[in-house]
Coordinates of C-alpha atoms and ligand atoms in Angstrom, one line a residue:
M1 CA -30.9 -10.2 -44.2
P2 CA -28.6 -7.3 -45.3
I3 CA -24.9 -8.2 -45.0
E4 CA -24.3 -5.1 -43.2
I5 CA -26.3 -4.9 -40.0
N6 CA -26.2 -1.5 -38.2
W7 CA -25.9 -2.8 -34.7
M8 CA -26.1 0.8 -33.1
E9 CA -29.3 1.5 -35.1
E10 CA -30.8 -1.8 -33.9
V11 CA -29.9 -0.9 -30.4
N12 CA -31.2 2.8 -30.7
K13 CA -34.6 1.3 -31.9
R14 CA -34.9 -0.3 -28.4
K15 CA -33.3 2.6 -26.5
S16 CA -36.2 3.5 -24.3
S17 CA -37.0 -0.1 -23.2
I18 CA -33.3 -0.8 -22.5
I19 CA -33.2 2.3 -20.3
E20 CA -36.4 1.5 -18.5
D21 CA -35.6 -2.1 -17.9
T22 CA -32.1 -1.1 -16.5
Q23 CA -33.8 1.1 -14.0
K24 CA -36.4 -1.4 -12.9
F25 CA -33.6 -4.1 -12.5
L26 CA -31.6 -1.6 -10.4
Q27 CA -34.5 -0.7 -8.2
I28 CA -34.5 -4.1 -6.8
K29 CA -32.1 -4.1 -3.9
S30 CA -30.3 -7.4 -4.4
V31 CA -27.9 -7.5 -1.6
L32 CA -26.9 -10.7 0.1
D33 CA -29.2 -11.2 3.2
E34 CA -28.4 -14.3 5.2
N35 CA -31.0 -13.4 7.7
E36 CA -33.9 -13.5 5.5
T37 CA -33.6 -16.7 3.4
S38 CA -36.0 -19.4 2.3
I39 CA -35.9 -22.5 -0.1
D40 CA -36.7 -20.2 -3.1
A41 CA -34.5 -17.3 -1.9
P42 CA -31.2 -18.9 -0.3
L43 CA -29.5 -15.6 -0.6
G44 CA -32.3 -13.3 0.6
V45 CA -35.5 -11.9 -1.0
G46 CA -33.8 -9.1 -3.1
I47 CA -31.5 -11.5 -4.8
A48 CA -34.3 -13.9 -5.6
K49 CA -36.4 -11.1 -6.9
A50 CA -33.7 -9.8 -9.2
L51 CA -33.0 -13.3 -10.6
Q52 CA -36.8 -13.7 -11.2
F53 CA -37.1 -10.3 -12.8
L54 CA -34.8 -11.4 -15.6
L55 CA -36.2 -14.9 -15.9
N56 CA -39.7 -13.5 -16.3
K57 CA -38.6 -11.2 -18.9
G58 CA -36.8 -14.0 -20.8
E59 CA -39.9 -16.2 -20.8
N60 CA -42.1 -13.3 -22.0
D61 CA -39.6 -12.7 -24.8
G62 CA -39.7 -16.5 -25.9
F63 CA -36.5 -17.7 -24.5
I64 CA -35.9 -20.9 -22.7
V65 CA -35.3 -20.1 -19.0
K66 CA -34.3 -22.1 -15.9
N67 CA -34.1 -21.2 -12.4
L68 CA -31.6 -23.4 -10.4
N69 CA -32.8 -23.4 -6.7
G70 CA -32.5 -19.5 -6.6
L71 CA -28.8 -19.7 -6.7
A72 CA -28.4 -19.1 -10.3
G73 CA -30.4 -19.3 -13.7
H74 CA -30.2 -19.1 -17.4
I75 CA -31.7 -17.6 -20.4
E76 CA -31.1 -19.7 -23.6
Y77 CA -31.6 -19.4 -27.4
G78 CA -30.6 -21.2 -30.4
T79 CA -29.8 -24.7 -31.4
G80 CA -26.6 -26.7 -32.1
K81 CA -24.0 -28.7 -30.1
E82 CA -21.9 -25.8 -29.0
L83 CA -22.9 -23.5 -26.2
I84 CA -21.7 -20.0 -25.7
G85 CA -22.0 -18.6 -22.2
I86 CA -22.4 -15.0 -21.2
L87 CA -22.0 -15.0 -17.4
C88 CA -23.5 -12.1 -15.5
H89 CA -24.4 -11.5 -12.0
V90 CA -27.6 -10.1 -10.3
D91 CA -26.2 -9.5 -6.9
V92 CA -24.6 -6.1 -5.7
V93 CA -22.5 -5.0 -2.8
P94 CA -24.2 -3.0 -0.1
E95 CA -24.7 0.6 -1.1
G96 CA -22.5 2.2 1.7
D97 CA -22.8 5.9 2.6
G98 CA -22.6 9.3 1.0
W99 CA -24.9 8.9 -2.1
T100 CA -26.2 12.0 -3.7
S101 CA -29.5 10.2 -4.7
D102 CA -31.2 7.1 -3.6
P103 CA -28.9 4.1 -4.3
Y104 CA -31.9 2.0 -5.5
G105 CA -33.6 5.0 -7.3
A106 CA -31.8 4.6 -10.6
E107 CA -32.1 8.3 -11.1
I108 CA -30.8 9.6 -14.5
R109 CA -28.6 12.9 -14.4
E110 CA -26.2 14.1 -17.0
N111 CA -26.9 11.0 -19.2
K112 CA -25.9 8.5 -16.5
I113 CA -28.1 6.1 -14.5
F114 CA -27.0 6.3 -10.8
A115 CA -27.6 3.2 -8.6
R116 CA -25.8 0.3 -6.8
G117 CA -25.1 -2.3 -9.4
A118 CA -25.4 0.2 -12.5
I119 CA -21.8 -0.7 -13.9
D120 CA -21.3 -3.9 -11.6
D121 CA -23.2 -5.7 -13.0
K122 CA -26.8 -5.0 -13.7
G123 CA -26.3 -2.6 -16.5
P124 CA -24.2 -4.8 -18.3
T125 CA -26.5 -7.7 -17.7
I126 CA -29.4 -5.9 -19.3
A127 CA -26.9 -5.0 -22.3
A128 CA -26.2 -8.8 -22.7
Y129 CA -29.9 -9.6 -22.4
Y130 CA -30.8 -7.0 -25.1
A131 CA -28.1 -8.2 -27.2
L132 CA -29.3 -11.7 -27.4
K133 CA -32.9 -10.3 -27.9
I134 CA -31.8 -8.2 -30.9
V135 CA -30.1 -11.2 -32.7
K136 CA -33.0 -13.4 -32.1
E137 CA -35.4 -10.6 -33.5
L138 CA -33.3 -10.3 -36.5
G139 CA -34.2 -13.7 -37.3
E140 CA -30.8 -15.2 -38.4
P141 CA -30.4 -18.9 -37.7
F142 CA -28.5 -19.8 -34.7
Q143 CA -25.7 -22.6 -35.3
K144 CA -25.0 -22.6 -31.7
R145 CA -26.8 -22.2 -28.5
V146 CA -26.3 -19.0 -26.3
R147 CA -27.0 -18.9 -22.8
I148 CA -27.0 -15.9 -20.4
I149 CA -26.0 -17.3 -17.2
L150 CA -27.2 -15.5 -14.2
G151 CA -25.1 -15.8 -11.0
T152 CA -26.2 -14.5 -7.6
D153 CA -23.4 -14.6 -5.3
E154 CA -20.4 -13.1 -7.3
E155 CA -19.9 -10.3 -4.6
S156 CA -19.5 -12.9 -1.8
N157 CA -18.6 -16.6 -2.3
W158 CA -19.6 -17.7 -5.8
R159 CA -21.9 -20.3 -4.5
C160 CA -23.9 -19.4 -7.6
V161 CA -21.4 -20.7 -10.2
D162 CA -20.4 -23.5 -7.9
H163 CA -23.9 -24.8 -8.0
Y164 CA -24.5 -23.9 -11.5
F165 CA -21.7 -25.9 -13.1
K166 CA -22.3 -28.9 -10.7
H167 CA -25.8 -29.3 -12.5
E168 CA -25.3 -27.6 -16.0
E169 CA -23.0 -28.0 -18.8
M170 CA -19.8 -25.9 -19.2
P171 CA -20.0 -23.6 -22.3
T172 CA -17.5 -24.3 -24.9
M173 CA -16.6 -20.7 -24.8
G174 CA -17.9 -17.6 -23.2
F175 CA -17.4 -14.1 -21.9
A176 CA -18.3 -12.1 -18.6
P177 CA -19.3 -8.6 -19.0
D178 CA -18.1 -7.9 -15.5
A179 CA -14.7 -6.1 -15.8
D180 CA -13.1 -4.1 -18.6
F181 CA -13.1 -3.6 -22.3
P182 CA -11.4 -4.6 -24.6
I183 CA -10.5 -8.1 -23.6
I184 CA -9.0 -9.7 -20.5
N185 CA -7.8 -13.0 -21.5
A186 CA -5.0 -13.6 -18.7
E187 CA -5.5 -13.6 -14.9
K188 CA -2.9 -14.4 -12.4
G189 CA -3.2 -17.2 -10.0
I190 CA -4.0 -16.0 -6.4
L191 CA -2.4 -17.8 -3.4
D192 CA -3.5 -16.8 0.1
F193 CA -1.5 -18.1 2.9
T194 CA -0.2 -17.4 6.5
L195 CA 3.0 -18.1 8.2
T196 CA 2.6 -18.7 11.8
Q197 CA 5.4 -18.3 14.4
H198 CA 5.7 -20.9 17.2
F199 CA 6.5 -19.1 20.4
Q200 CA 9.4 -20.4 22.4
A201 CA 9.6 -19.7 26.0
S202 CA 12.9 -18.1 26.6
G203 CA 14.6 -16.8 29.6
E204 CA 16.8 -14.5 28.0
Q205 CA 15.2 -11.1 27.3
G206 CA 16.6 -8.1 25.6
E207 CA 16.7 -4.4 26.6
I208 CA 13.2 -4.1 24.9
V209 CA 10.3 -6.6 24.8
L210 CA 7.9 -6.6 21.9
Q211 CA 4.4 -6.8 23.5
S212 CA 2.3 -6.6 20.4
F213 CA 2.4 -5.8 16.8
Q214 CA -0.4 -5.3 14.5
A215 CA -0.8 -4.2 11.0
G216 CA -3.7 -4.8 8.3
R217 CA -6.9 -7.0 8.4
R218 CA -7.3 -8.4 4.8
L219 CA -4.7 -10.2 2.9
N220 CA -5.5 -8.4 -0.4
M221 CA -5.0 -4.9 0.9
V222 CA -1.8 -3.0 1.6
P223 CA -1.9 -2.1 5.4
D224 CA -2.1 1.6 5.9
M225 CA -1.6 1.6 9.7
A226 CA 0.7 -0.4 12.0
V227 CA 1.0 -0.3 15.8
A228 CA 3.7 -1.8 17.9
I229 CA 3.8 -1.8 21.8
L230 CA 7.0 -2.3 23.4
E231 CA 8.1 -2.5 27.0
C232 CA 11.5 -1.0 27.8
K233 CA 13.6 -1.9 30.9
T234 CA 14.5 1.6 31.6
E235 CA 12.9 5.1 31.0
K236 CA 16.2 6.0 29.2
S237 CA 15.8 3.2 26.6
G238 CA 12.3 4.3 26.2
D239 CA 13.3 7.9 25.4
L240 CA 15.9 6.7 23.0
L241 CA 13.6 4.5 21.1
K242 CA 11.0 7.4 20.8
E243 CA 13.9 9.6 19.5
Q244 CA 15.0 7.0 16.8
F245 CA 11.5 6.4 15.7
V246 CA 10.8 10.1 14.9
L247 CA 14.1 10.1 13.1
F248 CA 13.0 7.0 11.2
L249 CA 9.7 8.5 10.3
Q250 CA 11.5 11.6 8.9
N251 CA 13.9 9.6 6.8
N252 CA 11.2 7.5 5.3
N253 CA 8.9 10.5 4.7
V254 CA 5.9 8.9 6.5
K255 CA 3.7 10.0 9.4
G256 CA 3.5 8.4 12.7
K257 CA 3.6 8.8 16.5
A258 CA 5.5 7.6 19.5
V259 CA 4.0 7.7 23.0
L260 CA 5.9 7.0 26.1
R261 CA 4.0 6.0 29.2
D262 CA 6.1 4.8 32.2
H263 CA 8.1 2.1 30.5
T264 CA 5.9 1.5 27.6
V265 CA 6.3 2.9 24.2
E266 CA 3.5 2.8 21.5
L267 CA 4.6 3.3 18.0
K268 CA 2.3 4.1 15.3
L269 CA 3.0 4.4 11.6
E270 CA 0.9 5.4 8.8
G271 CA 1.3 4.0 5.3
I272 CA -0.8 4.2 2.0
S273 CA -3.4 1.6 1.4
A274 CA -3.9 -0.1 -2.0
H275 CA -5.2 -3.2 -3.5
G276 CA -3.2 -6.3 -3.1
M277 CA -2.9 -7.0 -6.9
E278 CA -0.3 -3.9 -7.1
P279 CA 1.2 -3.4 -3.8
N280 CA 3.6 -0.9 -5.3
N281 CA 0.6 1.6 -5.4
G282 CA 0.7 1.6 -1.7
K283 CA 3.2 2.0 1.2
N284 CA 3.0 -1.1 3.6
A285 CA 2.7 0.3 7.2
G286 CA 3.4 -3.1 8.6
L287 CA 6.6 -3.8 6.7
L288 CA 8.0 -0.3 7.2
L289 CA 7.4 -0.5 11.1
N290 CA 8.8 -3.9 11.0
Q291 CA 12.0 -2.6 9.5
F292 CA 12.3 -0.3 12.4
L293 CA 11.7 -3.0 15.0
A294 CA 14.1 -5.4 13.4
K295 CA 16.9 -2.9 14.2
Q296 CA 16.1 -2.8 17.9
H297 CA 17.4 -5.0 20.7
L298 CA 14.2 -6.9 21.2
D299 CA 13.5 -10.0 23.2
N300 CA 14.1 -13.4 21.6
N301 CA 10.6 -14.0 20.3
G302 CA 10.2 -10.5 19.1
T303 CA 13.6 -10.6 17.4
K304 CA 12.8 -13.8 15.7
F305 CA 9.5 -12.3 14.4
S306 CA 10.9 -9.2 13.1
T307 CA 14.1 -10.4 11.7
F308 CA 12.3 -13.1 9.8
V309 CA 9.8 -10.6 8.3
N310 CA 12.6 -8.2 7.6
Q311 CA 14.9 -10.8 6.0
Y312 CA 12.3 -12.6 3.8
L313 CA 9.8 -9.9 3.0
G314 CA 11.8 -6.7 3.5
Q315 CA 10.0 -3.8 1.8
E316 CA 9.8 -5.4 -1.7
T317 CA 6.6 -6.8 -3.4
R318 CA 8.1 -9.0 -6.1
G319 CA 9.3 -12.0 -3.8
H320 CA 13.0 -11.4 -4.6
T321 CA 14.0 -11.7 -0.9
I322 CA 12.1 -15.0 -0.5
G323 CA 13.5 -16.4 -3.9
I324 CA 10.3 -16.7 -5.9
A325 CA 10.4 -13.8 -8.1
F326 CA 9.1 -14.6 -11.6
E327 CA 7.9 -12.9 -14.6
D328 CA 6.3 -13.9 -18.0
Q329 CA 5.3 -12.3 -21.2
I330 CA 1.7 -12.9 -21.0
S331 CA 0.8 -11.9 -17.4
G332 CA 3.9 -9.8 -16.1
E333 CA 5.4 -10.1 -12.6
L334 CA 4.5 -12.2 -9.6
T335 CA 3.5 -9.9 -6.8
I336 CA 3.4 -10.6 -3.1
N337 CA 1.4 -8.5 -0.6
C338 CA 2.0 -8.6 3.1
G339 CA -1.6 -7.8 4.3
I340 CA -1.5 -8.9 7.8
L341 CA 1.2 -8.7 10.4
S342 CA 0.4 -9.6 13.9
Y343 CA 2.3 -10.7 17.0
D344 CA 1.3 -11.0 20.5
R345 CA 3.9 -11.9 23.2
A346 CA 1.4 -14.1 24.9
G347 CA 0.6 -15.9 21.8
I348 CA 1.8 -16.2 18.3
G349 CA 3.1 -14.1 15.4
E350 CA 1.3 -14.3 12.2
I351 CA 2.1 -13.1 8.8
G352 CA -0.8 -13.1 6.1
L353 CA 0.3 -13.0 2.6
N354 CA -1.5 -12.6 -0.8
L355 CA 0.5 -13.8 -3.7
R356 CA -0.6 -13.2 -7.4
Y357 CA 1.6 -15.5 -9.7
P358 CA 1.8 -15.4 -13.7
V359 CA 0.2 -18.0 -15.6
S360 CA 3.2 -20.0 -16.4
H361 CA 4.7 -19.8 -12.9
K362 CA 5.3 -23.2 -11.2
I363 CA 3.4 -22.3 -8.0
E364 CA 4.1 -25.8 -6.4
E365 CA 7.9 -25.2 -6.5
S366 CA 7.5 -21.7 -5.0
K367 CA 5.3 -23.3 -2.2
K368 CA 8.0 -25.9 -1.4
K369 CA 10.6 -23.0 -1.1
I370 CA 8.5 -20.9 1.0
I371 CA 7.7 -23.9 3.3
A372 CA 11.2 -24.8 3.7
I373 CA 12.3 -21.3 4.6
A374 CA 9.4 -20.9 7.1
E375 CA 10.0 -24.3 8.8
G376 CA 13.8 -23.5 9.0
N377 CA 12.9 -20.5 11.0
G378 CA 10.2 -21.8 13.4
F379 CA 7.2 -20.9 11.3
S380 CA 4.5 -23.0 9.8
Y381 CA 2.7 -22.7 6.5
T382 CA -1.0 -22.6 6.2
E383 CA -2.5 -22.5 2.8
L384 CA -6.0 -20.7 2.8
D385 CA -6.8 -20.6 -0.8
D386 CA -5.0 -21.2 -4.2
S387 CA -7.2 -19.9 -7.2
K388 CA -5.3 -21.1 -10.3
P389 CA -4.4 -18.8 -13.2
H390 CA -6.7 -18.3 -15.9
Y391 CA -5.7 -18.0 -19.7
V392 CA -7.3 -18.2 -23.0
D393 CA -5.0 -18.2 -26.0
E394 CA -5.3 -15.1 -28.1
Q395 CA -5.1 -17.1 -31.3
T396 CA -8.4 -18.9 -30.6
P397 CA -11.2 -18.0 -33.1
F398 CA -13.3 -16.9 -30.3
I399 CA -10.9 -14.2 -29.2
Q400 CA -10.3 -13.1 -32.8
I401 CA -13.9 -12.6 -33.2
L402 CA -14.3 -10.6 -30.1
K403 CA -11.3 -8.5 -31.2
K404 CA -12.8 -7.9 -34.5
V405 CA -16.2 -6.8 -33.2
Y406 CA -14.7 -4.5 -30.7
E407 CA -12.6 -2.8 -33.3
Q408 CA -15.3 -2.4 -35.7
Q409 CA -17.6 -0.9 -33.2
T410 CA -15.3 1.4 -31.4
G411 CA -12.7 2.2 -33.9
G412 CA -10.3 1.6 -31.1
K413 CA -7.6 -1.2 -30.9
A414 CA -8.6 -4.3 -29.0
E415 CA -5.4 -4.8 -27.0
L416 CA -5.5 -7.9 -24.9
L417 CA -5.2 -7.5 -21.2
A418 CA -3.6 -9.4 -18.3
I419 CA -4.5 -8.6 -14.9
G420 CA -3.6 -9.6 -11.2
G421 CA -7.1 -9.8 -10.1
G422 CA -9.6 -12.5 -10.5
T423 CA -12.8 -11.7 -12.7
Y424 CA -16.0 -13.7 -12.8
A425 CA -14.7 -14.9 -16.3
R426 CA -12.4 -17.5 -14.5
S427 CA -15.3 -19.5 -13.5
L428 CA -15.7 -20.4 -17.3
T429 CA -13.3 -23.0 -18.6
S430 CA -12.7 -20.9 -21.7
G431 CA -13.7 -17.4 -20.8
V432 CA -12.6 -14.0 -21.0
A433 CA -13.8 -10.6 -19.3
F434 CA -15.2 -8.5 -22.2
G435 CA -16.4 -5.2 -20.8
P436 CA -18.3 -3.2 -19.7
L437 CA -15.9 -0.5 -18.6
F438 CA -14.4 1.3 -21.7
P439 CA -10.9 2.5 -21.6
G440 CA -10.5 5.9 -20.0
R441 CA -13.7 5.7 -17.9
P442 CA -13.4 5.9 -14.1
D443 CA -14.1 2.6 -12.4
V444 CA -17.0 3.4 -10.0
A445 CA -17.8 -0.2 -9.2
H446 CA -18.4 -0.6 -5.3
Q447 CA -18.2 3.3 -4.8
K448 CA -20.8 5.7 -3.8
D449 CA -22.7 7.3 -6.6
E450 CA -22.0 4.3 -8.8
Y451 CA -23.2 4.8 -12.5
I452 CA -23.4 3.9 -16.0
E453 CA -23.2 6.2 -18.8
I454 CA -26.2 5.6 -21.0
E455 CA -24.1 6.0 -24.2
D456 CA -21.7 3.1 -22.9
L457 CA -24.8 0.9 -21.9
L458 CA -26.1 1.2 -25.5
R459 CA -22.5 0.9 -27.0
A460 CA -21.9 -2.3 -24.9
T461 CA -25.3 -3.7 -26.0
A462 CA -24.4 -3.3 -29.8
I463 CA -20.9 -4.9 -29.3
Y464 CA -22.4 -7.8 -27.5
A465 CA -25.2 -8.3 -30.1
Q466 CA -22.7 -8.3 -32.9
A467 CA -20.4 -10.6 -31.0
I468 CA -23.3 -13.2 -30.5
Y469 CA -24.3 -12.7 -34.2
E470 CA -20.7 -13.5 -35.3
L471 CA -20.2 -16.3 -33.0
V472 CA -23.4 -18.3 -33.8
K473 CA -23.5 -17.7 -37.5
N474 CA -21.1 -20.6 -38.3
Ligands
ZN1 ZN1 -19.1 -7.8 -10.7

């Protein structure tokens, strides 16, 4: 074995089969289908076919393969006590509308393969597969075992990894080619919760009664539209409200509308949508409309709702007003996104929040603070989900190897990344996200006309191959 292996050359020798297999794999429509399930295909026929496609390939190429009830599988090679995991997924999100070519055609145009799943995550899965195949074919001894773990439910409920790790060993270390290059080693914790207002019957009513208020549908999105319906005692107060609202829109430089019918005013405000991991990229229509409402002479319950929201959430996204702001070196600032605001005069008020906290943040203390504030104001706290932060120390030899490989192959610097989102890597105890999207490339995952650059597919294969080689040689 020559000391210097030219990884790109090894990849190029297999270029046509890498491209062909990627196309074949992409032509299987592996979208979750709960309506057409069976014992062998618990998530639908397409996903089962995609999983089997890779396991068959693995078997033909001389790997040890295993199918875990159609929910997950693995392709393994090597010997040794330690296990390296490469976590991929075969499921894709539905194709949606507006494609230039068949979303499952895997057509090649301008050196790109176009298909749903091309970059997320079927192209990278083939890259990881060929990487392992190349190292195996070079004939070097493996001092560790390597497993490509194939998930089937990453885009929905992660039932795949839940099932897999209930029955199979956790790799000593691993990576998931399901996000960005160079390396993501820190992911914030994600807490989803609601604060629910308890309606209090009250005789005393203000000049204006808040009938309903609605903004947003998902906790992890910044609401781009908010609508409030208010009942005014007199036509005059309705006119005045309308006037003030138009001025408010102008002052805040946002679009909206006020419609007065009899004694009822409907206020609409348009914001800008953004992902909840960085609410500052959007403009929260709900919080802004609420700010306007909080200044009006509303009925008691309406006042309680809007005042609470305005006082403790205001317009900021870092948790200062509720007293939980925090920041650390590794993963940056805590963020809070108010994804849902809903109020119904006949029912209850609800605030839906998505909080992303740094890896060293003491979340239990923040929860206590939030609960105390909520309860002191007639609201109750309901936790929906708390996904803990994920962090692998930069100094571990494993990360040092990935950094070295990335730098050698790309000539770029392997800066470690910390993100607010949760990647598939967090299902590995010591896992990082490692590719496949190179810096500067647009992220087309989940979009129409999703594609992978053939050059990137091959480059990722070479990087993964060298990474496997370096990781198993000692
Ligand atoms: Zn993915």
